[in-house]
Short mmCIF file of C-alpha atoms in Angstrom, two decimals:
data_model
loop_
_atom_site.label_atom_id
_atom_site.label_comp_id
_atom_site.label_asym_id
_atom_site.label_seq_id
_atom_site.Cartn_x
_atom_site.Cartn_y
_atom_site.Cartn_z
CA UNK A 146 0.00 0.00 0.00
CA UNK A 147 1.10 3.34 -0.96
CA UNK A 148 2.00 6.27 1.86
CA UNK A 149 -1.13 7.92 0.81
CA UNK A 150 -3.52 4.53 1.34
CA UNK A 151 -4.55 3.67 -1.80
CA UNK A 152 -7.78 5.35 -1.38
CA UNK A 153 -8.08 8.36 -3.73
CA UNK A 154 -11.19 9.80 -2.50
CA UNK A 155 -10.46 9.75 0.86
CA UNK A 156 -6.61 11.24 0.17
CA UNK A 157 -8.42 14.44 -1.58
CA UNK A 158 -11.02 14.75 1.30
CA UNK A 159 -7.52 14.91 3.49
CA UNK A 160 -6.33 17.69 1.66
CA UNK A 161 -9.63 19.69 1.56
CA UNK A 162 -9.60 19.18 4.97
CA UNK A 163 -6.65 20.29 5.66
CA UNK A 164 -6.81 23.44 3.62
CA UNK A 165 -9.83 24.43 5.45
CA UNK A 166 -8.40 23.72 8.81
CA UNK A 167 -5.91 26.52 8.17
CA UNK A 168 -8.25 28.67 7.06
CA UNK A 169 -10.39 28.17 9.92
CA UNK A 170 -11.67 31.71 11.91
CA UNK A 171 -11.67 30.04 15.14
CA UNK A 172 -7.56 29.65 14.65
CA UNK A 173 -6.86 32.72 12.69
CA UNK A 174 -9.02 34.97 14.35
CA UNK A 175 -7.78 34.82 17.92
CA UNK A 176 -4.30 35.50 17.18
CA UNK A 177 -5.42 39.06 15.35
CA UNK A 178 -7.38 40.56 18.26
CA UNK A 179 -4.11 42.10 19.69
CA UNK A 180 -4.27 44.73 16.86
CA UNK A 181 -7.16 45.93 18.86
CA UNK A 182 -6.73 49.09 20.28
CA UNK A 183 -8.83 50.12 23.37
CA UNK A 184 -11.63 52.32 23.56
CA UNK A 185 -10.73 55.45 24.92
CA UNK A 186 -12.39 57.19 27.62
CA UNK A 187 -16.65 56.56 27.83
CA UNK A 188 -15.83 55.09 24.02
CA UNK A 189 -16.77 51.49 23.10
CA UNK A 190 -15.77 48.38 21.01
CA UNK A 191 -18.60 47.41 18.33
CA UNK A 192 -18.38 44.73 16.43
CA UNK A 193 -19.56 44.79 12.64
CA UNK A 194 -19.30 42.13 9.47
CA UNK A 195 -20.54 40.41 6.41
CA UNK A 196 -19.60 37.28 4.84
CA UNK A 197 -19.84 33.85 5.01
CA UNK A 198 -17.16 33.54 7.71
CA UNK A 199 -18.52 36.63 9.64
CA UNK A 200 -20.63 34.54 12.00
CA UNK A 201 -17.42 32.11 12.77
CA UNK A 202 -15.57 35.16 12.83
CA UNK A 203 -17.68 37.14 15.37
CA UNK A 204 -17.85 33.63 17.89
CA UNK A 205 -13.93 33.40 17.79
CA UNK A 206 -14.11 37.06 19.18
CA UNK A 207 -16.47 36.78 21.94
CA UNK A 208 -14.71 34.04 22.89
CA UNK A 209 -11.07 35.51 23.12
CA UNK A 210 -11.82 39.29 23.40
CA UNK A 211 -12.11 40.16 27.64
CA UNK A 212 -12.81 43.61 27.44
CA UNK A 213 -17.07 44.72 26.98
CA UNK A 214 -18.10 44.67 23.20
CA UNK A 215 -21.35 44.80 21.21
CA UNK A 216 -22.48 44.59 17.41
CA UNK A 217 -24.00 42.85 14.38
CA UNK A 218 -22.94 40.74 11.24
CA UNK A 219 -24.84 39.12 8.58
CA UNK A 220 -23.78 35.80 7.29
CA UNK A 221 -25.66 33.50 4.53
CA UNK A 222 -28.62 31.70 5.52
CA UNK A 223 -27.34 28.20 7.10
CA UNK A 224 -23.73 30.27 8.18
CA UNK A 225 -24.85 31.33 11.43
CA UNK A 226 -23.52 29.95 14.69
CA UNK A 227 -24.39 31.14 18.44
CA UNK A 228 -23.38 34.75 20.07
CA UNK A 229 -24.17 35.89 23.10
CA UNK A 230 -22.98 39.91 22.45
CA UNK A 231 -22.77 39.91 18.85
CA UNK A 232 -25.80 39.69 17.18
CA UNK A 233 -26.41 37.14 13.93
CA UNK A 234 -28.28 37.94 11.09
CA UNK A 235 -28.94 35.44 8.02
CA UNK A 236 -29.73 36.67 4.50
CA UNK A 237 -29.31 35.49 0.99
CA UNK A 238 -26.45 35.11 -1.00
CA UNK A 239 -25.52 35.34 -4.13
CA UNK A 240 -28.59 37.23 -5.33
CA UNK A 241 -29.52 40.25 -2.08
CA UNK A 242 -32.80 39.85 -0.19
CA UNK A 243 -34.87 41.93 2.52
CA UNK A 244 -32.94 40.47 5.14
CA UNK A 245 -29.90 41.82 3.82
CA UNK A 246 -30.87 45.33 2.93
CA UNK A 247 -32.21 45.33 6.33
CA UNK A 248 -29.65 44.07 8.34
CA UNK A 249 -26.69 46.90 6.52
CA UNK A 250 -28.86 49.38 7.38
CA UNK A 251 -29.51 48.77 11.04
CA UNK A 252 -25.21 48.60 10.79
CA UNK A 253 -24.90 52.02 9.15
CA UNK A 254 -27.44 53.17 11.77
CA UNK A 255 -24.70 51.45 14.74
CA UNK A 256 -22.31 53.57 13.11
CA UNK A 257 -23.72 56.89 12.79
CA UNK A 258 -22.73 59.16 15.52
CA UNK A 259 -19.73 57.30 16.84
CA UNK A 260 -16.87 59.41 17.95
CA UNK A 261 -12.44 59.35 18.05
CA UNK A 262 -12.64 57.20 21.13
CA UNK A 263 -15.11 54.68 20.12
CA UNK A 264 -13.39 51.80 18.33
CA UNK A 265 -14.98 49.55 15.34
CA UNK A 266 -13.74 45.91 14.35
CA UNK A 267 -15.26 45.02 10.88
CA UNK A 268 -15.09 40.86 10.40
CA UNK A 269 -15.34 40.66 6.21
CA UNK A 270 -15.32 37.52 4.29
CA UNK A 271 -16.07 36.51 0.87
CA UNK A 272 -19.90 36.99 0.28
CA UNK A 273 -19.82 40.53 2.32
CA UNK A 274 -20.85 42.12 -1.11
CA UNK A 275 -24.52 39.83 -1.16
CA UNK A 276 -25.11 40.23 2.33
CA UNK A 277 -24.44 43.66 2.47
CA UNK A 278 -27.34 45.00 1.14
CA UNK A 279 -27.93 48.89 0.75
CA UNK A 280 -28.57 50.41 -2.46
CA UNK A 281 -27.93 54.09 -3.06
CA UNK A 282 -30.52 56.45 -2.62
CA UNK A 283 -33.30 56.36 -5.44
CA UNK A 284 -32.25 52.30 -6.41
CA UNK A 285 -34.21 49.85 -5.11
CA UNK A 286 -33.31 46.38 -3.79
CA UNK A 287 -35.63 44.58 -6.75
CA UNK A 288 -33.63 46.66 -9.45
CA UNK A 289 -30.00 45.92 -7.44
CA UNK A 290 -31.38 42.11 -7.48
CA UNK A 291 -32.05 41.86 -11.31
CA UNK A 292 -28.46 43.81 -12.03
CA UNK A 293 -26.63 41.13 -9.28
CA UNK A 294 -28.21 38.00 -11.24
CA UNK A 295 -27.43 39.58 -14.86
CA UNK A 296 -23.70 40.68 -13.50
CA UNK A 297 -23.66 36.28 -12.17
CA UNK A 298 -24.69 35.31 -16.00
CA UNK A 299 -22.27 37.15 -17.83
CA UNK A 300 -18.99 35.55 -17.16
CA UNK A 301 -17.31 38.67 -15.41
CA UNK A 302 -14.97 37.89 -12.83
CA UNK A 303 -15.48 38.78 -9.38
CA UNK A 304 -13.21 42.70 -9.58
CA UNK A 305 -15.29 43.73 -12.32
CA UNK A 306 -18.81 42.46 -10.29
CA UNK A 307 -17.75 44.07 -7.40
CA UNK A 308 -16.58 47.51 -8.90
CA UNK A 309 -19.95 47.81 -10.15
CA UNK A 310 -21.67 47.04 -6.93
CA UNK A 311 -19.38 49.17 -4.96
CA UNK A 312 -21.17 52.20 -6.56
CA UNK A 313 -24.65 51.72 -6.35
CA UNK A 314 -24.29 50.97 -2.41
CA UNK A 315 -24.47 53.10 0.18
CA UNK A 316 -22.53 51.13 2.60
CA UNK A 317 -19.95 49.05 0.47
CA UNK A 318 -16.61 50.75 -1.79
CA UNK A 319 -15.09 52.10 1.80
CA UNK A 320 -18.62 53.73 2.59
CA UNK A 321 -19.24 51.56 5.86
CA UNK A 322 -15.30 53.27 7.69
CA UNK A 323 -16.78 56.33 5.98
CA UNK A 324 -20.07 56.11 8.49
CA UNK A 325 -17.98 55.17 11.13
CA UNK A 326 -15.66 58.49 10.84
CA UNK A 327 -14.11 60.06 13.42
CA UNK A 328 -14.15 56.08 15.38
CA UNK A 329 -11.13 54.52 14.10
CA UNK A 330 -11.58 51.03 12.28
CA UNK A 331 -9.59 47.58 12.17
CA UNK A 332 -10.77 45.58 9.45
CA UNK A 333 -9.77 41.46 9.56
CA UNK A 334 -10.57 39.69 6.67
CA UNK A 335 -10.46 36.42 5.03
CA UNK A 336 -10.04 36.77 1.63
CA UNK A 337 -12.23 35.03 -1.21
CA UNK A 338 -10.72 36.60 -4.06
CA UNK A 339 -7.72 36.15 -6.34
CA UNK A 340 -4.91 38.38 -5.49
CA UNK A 341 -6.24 39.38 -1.96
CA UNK A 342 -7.38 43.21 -2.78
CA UNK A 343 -8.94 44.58 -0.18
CA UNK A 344 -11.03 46.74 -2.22
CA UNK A 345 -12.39 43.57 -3.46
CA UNK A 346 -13.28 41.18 -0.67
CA UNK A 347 -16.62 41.69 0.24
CA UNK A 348 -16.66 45.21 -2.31
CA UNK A 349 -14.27 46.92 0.35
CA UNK A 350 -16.54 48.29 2.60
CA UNK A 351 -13.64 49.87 4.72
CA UNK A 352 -10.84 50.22 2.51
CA UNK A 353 -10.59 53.29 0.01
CA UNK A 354 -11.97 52.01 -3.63
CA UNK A 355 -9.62 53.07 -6.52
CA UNK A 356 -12.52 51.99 -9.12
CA UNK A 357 -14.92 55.03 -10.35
CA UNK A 358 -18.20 55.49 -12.09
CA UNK A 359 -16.99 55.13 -15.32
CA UNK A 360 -15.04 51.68 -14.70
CA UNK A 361 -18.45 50.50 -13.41
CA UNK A 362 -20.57 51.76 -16.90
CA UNK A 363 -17.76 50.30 -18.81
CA UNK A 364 -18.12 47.08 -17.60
CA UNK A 365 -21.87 46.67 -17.84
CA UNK A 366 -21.12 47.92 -21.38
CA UNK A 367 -18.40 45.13 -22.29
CA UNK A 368 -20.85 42.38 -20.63
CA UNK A 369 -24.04 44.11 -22.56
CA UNK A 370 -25.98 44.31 -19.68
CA UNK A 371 -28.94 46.37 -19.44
CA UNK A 372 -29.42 48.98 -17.08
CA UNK A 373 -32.77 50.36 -15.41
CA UNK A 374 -33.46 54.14 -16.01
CA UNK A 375 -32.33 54.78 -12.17
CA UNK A 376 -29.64 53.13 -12.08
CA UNK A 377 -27.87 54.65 -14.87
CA UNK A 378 -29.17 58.34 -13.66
CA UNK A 379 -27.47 57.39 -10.73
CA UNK A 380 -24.09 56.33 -12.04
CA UNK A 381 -23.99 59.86 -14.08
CA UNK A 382 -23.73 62.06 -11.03
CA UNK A 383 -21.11 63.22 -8.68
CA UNK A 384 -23.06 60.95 -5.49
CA UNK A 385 -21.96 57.97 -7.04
CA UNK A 386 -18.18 58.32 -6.62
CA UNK A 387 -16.61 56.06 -4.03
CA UNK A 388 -14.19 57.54 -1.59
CA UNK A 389 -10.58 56.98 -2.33
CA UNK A 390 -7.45 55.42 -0.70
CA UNK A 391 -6.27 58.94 0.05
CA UNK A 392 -9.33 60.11 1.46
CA UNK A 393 -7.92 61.79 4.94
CA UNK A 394 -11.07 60.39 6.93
CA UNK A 395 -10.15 56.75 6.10
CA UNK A 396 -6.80 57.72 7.28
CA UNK A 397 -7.99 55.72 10.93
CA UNK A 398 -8.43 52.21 8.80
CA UNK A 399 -6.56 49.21 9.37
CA UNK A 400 -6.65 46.33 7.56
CA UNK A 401 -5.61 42.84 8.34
CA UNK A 402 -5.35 39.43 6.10
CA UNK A 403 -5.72 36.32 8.58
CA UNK A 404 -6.60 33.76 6.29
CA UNK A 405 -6.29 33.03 2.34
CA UNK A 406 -5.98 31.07 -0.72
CA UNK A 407 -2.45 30.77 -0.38
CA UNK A 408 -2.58 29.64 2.83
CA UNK A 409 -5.07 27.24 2.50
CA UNK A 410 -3.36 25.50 -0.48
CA UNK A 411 0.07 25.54 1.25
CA UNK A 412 -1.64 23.52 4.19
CA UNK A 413 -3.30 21.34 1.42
CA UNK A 414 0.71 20.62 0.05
CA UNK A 415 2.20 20.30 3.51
CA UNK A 416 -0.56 16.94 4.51
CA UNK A 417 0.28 16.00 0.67
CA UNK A 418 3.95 15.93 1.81
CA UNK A 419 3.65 13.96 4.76
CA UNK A 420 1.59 11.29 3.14
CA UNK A 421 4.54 10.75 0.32
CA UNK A 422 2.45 12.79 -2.56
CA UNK A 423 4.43 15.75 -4.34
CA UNK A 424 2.60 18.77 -4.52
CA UNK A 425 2.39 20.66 -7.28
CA UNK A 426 1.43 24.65 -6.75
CA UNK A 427 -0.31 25.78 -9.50
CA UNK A 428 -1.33 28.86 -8.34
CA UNK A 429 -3.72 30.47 -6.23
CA UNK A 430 -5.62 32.96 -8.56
CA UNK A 431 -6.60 31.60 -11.32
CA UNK A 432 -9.42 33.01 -13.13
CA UNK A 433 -11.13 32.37 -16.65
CA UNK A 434 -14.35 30.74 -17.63
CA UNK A 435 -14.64 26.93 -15.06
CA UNK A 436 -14.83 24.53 -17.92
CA UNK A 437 -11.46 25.76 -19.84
CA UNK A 438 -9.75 25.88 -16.71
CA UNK A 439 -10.80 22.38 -16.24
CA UNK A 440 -9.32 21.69 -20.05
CA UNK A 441 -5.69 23.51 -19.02
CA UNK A 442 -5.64 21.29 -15.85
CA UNK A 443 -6.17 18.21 -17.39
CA UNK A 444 -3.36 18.74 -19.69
CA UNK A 445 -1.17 19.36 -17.08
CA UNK A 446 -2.21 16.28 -15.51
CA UNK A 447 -1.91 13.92 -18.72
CA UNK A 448 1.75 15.37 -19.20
CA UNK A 449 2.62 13.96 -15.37
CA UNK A 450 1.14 10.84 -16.44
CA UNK A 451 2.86 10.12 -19.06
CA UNK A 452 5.60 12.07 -18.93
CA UNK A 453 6.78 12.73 -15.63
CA UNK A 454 6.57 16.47 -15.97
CA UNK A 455 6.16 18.83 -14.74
CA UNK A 456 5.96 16.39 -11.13
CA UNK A 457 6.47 12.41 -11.55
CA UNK A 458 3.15 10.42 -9.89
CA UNK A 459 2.27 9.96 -7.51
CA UNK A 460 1.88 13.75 -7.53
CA UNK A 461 -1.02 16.17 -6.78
CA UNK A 462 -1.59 19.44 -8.93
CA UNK A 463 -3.03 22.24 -6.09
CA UNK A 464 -5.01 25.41 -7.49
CA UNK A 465 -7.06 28.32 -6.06
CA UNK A 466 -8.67 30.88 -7.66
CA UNK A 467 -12.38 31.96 -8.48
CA UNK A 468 -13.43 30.78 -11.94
CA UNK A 469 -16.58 32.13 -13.99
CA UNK A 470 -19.40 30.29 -15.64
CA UNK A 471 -21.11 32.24 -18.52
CA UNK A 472 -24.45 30.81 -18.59
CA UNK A 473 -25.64 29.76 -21.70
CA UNK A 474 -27.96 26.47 -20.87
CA UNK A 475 -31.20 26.60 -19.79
CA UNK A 476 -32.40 24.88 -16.08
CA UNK A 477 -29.18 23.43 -15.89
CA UNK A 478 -28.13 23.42 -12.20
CA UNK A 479 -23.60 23.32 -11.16
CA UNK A 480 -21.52 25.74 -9.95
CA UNK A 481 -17.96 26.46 -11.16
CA UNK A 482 -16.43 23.90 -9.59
CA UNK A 483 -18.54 21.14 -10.81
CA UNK A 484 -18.43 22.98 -14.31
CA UNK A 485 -14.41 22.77 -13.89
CA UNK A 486 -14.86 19.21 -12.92
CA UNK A 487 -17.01 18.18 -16.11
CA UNK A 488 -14.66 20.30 -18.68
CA UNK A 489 -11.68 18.43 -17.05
CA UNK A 490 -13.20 14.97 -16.95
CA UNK A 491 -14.19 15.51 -20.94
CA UNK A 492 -10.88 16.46 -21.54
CA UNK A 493 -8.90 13.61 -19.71
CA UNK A 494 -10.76 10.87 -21.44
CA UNK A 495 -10.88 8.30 -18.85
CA UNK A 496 -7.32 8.33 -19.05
CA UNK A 497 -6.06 5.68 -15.88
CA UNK A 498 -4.87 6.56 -12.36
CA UNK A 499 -5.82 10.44 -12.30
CA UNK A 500 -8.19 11.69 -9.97
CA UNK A 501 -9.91 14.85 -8.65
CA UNK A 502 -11.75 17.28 -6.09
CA UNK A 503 -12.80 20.38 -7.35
CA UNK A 504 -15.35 22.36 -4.09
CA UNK A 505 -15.49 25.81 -2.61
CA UNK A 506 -14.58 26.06 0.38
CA UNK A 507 -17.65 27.79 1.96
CA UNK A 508 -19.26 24.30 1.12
CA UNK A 509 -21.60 25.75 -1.58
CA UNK A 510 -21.00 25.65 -5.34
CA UNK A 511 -22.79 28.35 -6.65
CA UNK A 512 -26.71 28.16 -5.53
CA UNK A 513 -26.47 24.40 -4.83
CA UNK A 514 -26.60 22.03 -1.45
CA UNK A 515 -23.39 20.34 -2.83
CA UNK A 516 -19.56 22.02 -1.59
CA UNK A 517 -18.49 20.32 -5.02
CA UNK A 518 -17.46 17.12 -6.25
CA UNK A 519 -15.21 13.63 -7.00
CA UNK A 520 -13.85 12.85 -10.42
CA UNK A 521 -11.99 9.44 -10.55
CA UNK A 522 -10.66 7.44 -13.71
CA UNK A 523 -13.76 5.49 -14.13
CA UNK A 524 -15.99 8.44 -14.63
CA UNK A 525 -16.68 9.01 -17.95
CA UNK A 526 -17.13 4.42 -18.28
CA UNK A 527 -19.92 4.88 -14.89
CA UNK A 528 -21.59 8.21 -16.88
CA UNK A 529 -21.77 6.12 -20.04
CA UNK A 530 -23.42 3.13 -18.19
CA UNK A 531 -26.20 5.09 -16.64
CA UNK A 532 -26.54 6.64 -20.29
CA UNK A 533 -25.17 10.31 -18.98
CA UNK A 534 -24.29 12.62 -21.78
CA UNK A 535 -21.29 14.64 -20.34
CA UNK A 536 -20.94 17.32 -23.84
CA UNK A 537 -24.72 18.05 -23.64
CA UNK A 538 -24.39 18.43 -19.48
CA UNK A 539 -21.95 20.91 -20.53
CA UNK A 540 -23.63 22.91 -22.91
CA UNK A 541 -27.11 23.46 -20.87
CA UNK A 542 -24.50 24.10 -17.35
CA UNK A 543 -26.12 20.79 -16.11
CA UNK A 544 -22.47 19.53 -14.72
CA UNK A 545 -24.35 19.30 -10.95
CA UNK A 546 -27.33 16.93 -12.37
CA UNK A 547 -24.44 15.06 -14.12
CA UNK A 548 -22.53 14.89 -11.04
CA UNK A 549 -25.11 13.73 -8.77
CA UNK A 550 -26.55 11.01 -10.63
CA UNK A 551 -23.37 9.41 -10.30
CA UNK A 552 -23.29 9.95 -6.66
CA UNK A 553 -20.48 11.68 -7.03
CA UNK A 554 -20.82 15.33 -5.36
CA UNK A 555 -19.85 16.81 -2.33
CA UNK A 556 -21.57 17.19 0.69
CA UNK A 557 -20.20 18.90 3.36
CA UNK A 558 -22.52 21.71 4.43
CA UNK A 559 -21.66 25.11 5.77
CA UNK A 560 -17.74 25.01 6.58
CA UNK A 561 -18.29 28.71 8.10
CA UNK A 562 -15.05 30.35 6.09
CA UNK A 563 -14.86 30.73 2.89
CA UNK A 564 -11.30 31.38 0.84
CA UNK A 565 -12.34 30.35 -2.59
CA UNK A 566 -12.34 27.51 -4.41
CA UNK A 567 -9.84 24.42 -3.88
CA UNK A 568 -8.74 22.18 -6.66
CA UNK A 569 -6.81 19.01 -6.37
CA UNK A 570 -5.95 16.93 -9.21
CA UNK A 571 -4.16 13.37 -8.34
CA UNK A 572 -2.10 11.53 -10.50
CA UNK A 573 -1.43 8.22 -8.75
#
């Protein structure tokens, strides 16, 4: 038996596991509360946050934070876990609801009013930008709804739908540090993006947003997306500018990176290591539309099969990153990862000893129950037994219902962080 134990699925589990382990708030979060600086004199600590992780997030800080606090975050429905001082809010992600727009505006009412010796810690994680719901004056939440599921459709990656959300909110873009003005603000975050801008995780609600008006209106342009009447009126005037990095009353912002991609994947190559499986970093941004990716990967795989290169087997090929999924089928149900999974399987050809694990690490691809799913060398033979037609899954973005009929997703449920998707390709 091999160092890794000759069980593929349960060797990629190991690694997801393991990735998310590092990535976990109730490790990084502790460890980050010493940036804290105390209220001064009558001031106070409140506690603010959006994201998938927030809820994780705000329990690791009731739990290691002695001093008084109080405060609210809003996590995705299923993401919340028990406070006792910090209050938990659930709304919808990807697509804004009620709950949402309600819950950022009872935080931009905590903020109002604060003064220098009050103190704010903002929690953001990937998702902030969903949950975070408060559209600029004279937009509504139904018209910022149609625009976030159009913006999903197109393809865009995740800077370009965020730099259009950032200004048509009243709260996200470095608007929620702006409320909390003169109150200084320490932002940790756990980033869900590629490249780790904080201007992007979450739409930067405390960081200064470089973007402007015109970036947004040329990417709705590029993507062809239509634009209500309001929406557009407000994009045209001054209002809808952002504040900037230099902006003197953001000069009290702090930001802090606890957890990552990077991180996660490097945790993912360490257990890969100790279990006598060369890891192979690919890279933890990778971007470009799910089923190519899952073309380029197989390649790379098929060369260390048969060639030895770039990694001799048993190796594992590691990638992060937040691929796109321009939808073109209709009713078909998958997220990227799954769509990665099926353009990668096609691609590989049932070709012998390579297997995969494609999820995101919040534990939800896309808008489905399912964190992701297993590809193993006897695939595309199982698919063609049950009469599974993986080209046409493709083309209507059905790779979920392709997935599941084989049994093959998954299932892990809410894993309360959320640093982007984790890929794992084994050659054995």
């Amino acid at each position: 038996m091999s160092a890794w134990g000759d069980d593929p699925r349960a060797f990629l589990r190991r690694l997801f596991d393991a990735g998310l382990a590092a990535a976990d708030p109730a490790r990084c979060v502790p460890p980050a509360l010493a940036a804290i600086e105390a209220p001064g004199p009558g001031g106070r600590l409140l506690v603010v946050g959006a994201g998938k992780a927030s809820a994780a997030m705000a329990k690791a800080v009731e739990e290691h934070w002695p001093g008084p606090l109080s405060g609210l975050v809003v996590t995705r429905y299923g993401h919340g876990v028990p406070c006792s001082r910090i209050e938990i809010v659930e709304a919808a992600h990807p697509v804004p609801d009620a709950a949402g727009e309600a819950a950022a505006a009872r935080i931009l009412a905590l903020l109002a009013g604060l003064n220098a010796n009050d103190r704010v810690l903002a929690l953001i994680s990937g998702g902030g930008s969903a949950l975070l719901a408060a559209p600029a004056p004279g937009i509504t939440l139904a018209q910022k709804r149609a625009l976030t599921d159009a913006l999903l459709r197109s393809g865009a990656p995740i800077n370009e739908i965020n730099c259009v959300r950032k200004h048509l909110s009243a709260i996200k873009g470095g608007r929620l540090a702006l409320t909390a003005w003169p109150a200084p603000v320490l932002t940790l975050a756990i980033s869900d993006v590629p490249g780790d801008d904080p201007a992007v995780i979450a739409s930067g609600p405390t960081v200064g947003d470089p973007t402007t008006t015109a970036d947004a209106l040329r990417v709705l342009d590029a993507y062809a997306i239509p634009l209500a009447a309001p929406l557009r009126a407000w994009l045209a005037s001054s209002a809808a500018e952002t504040p900037k990095p230099d902006d003197p009353r953001l000069a009290g912002a702090t930001y802090r990176l606890i957890a990552s991609p990077r991180q996660m994947l490097e945790a993912a190559a360490a257990e890969a290591r100790r279990c006598g499986v060369t890891p192979l970093l690919l890279g933890d941004a990778l971007e470009g539309e799910a089923r190519e990716a899952g073309r380029v990967h197989a390649g790379i795989a098929l060369a260390c099969a048969r060639h030895g290169f770039p990694a001799k087997p048993p190796c594992v090929l590691l990638s992060g990153g937040e691929t796109t999924v321009t939808v073109r089928g209709a009713g078909g149900r998958g997220g990227r990862n799954s769509e990665f999974l099926l353009g990668l399987t096609l691609a590989l050809g049932g070709a012998p000893g390579i297997h995969a694990l494609a999820a995101d690490s919040d534990g939800i691809d896309g808008t489905e129950d399912n964190a992701g799913a297993f590809v193993a060398s006897d695939t595309l033979a199982r698919a063609k037994a049950l009469g599974l037609d993986g080209p046409a899954a493709l083309a209507a973005n059905d790779a979920w219902g392709y997935f599941s009929a084989l049994g093959d997703l998954l299932l892990t449920g809410p894993t309360l962080t959320n640093v982007n998707d984790f890929r794992a390709i084994l050659i054995a």
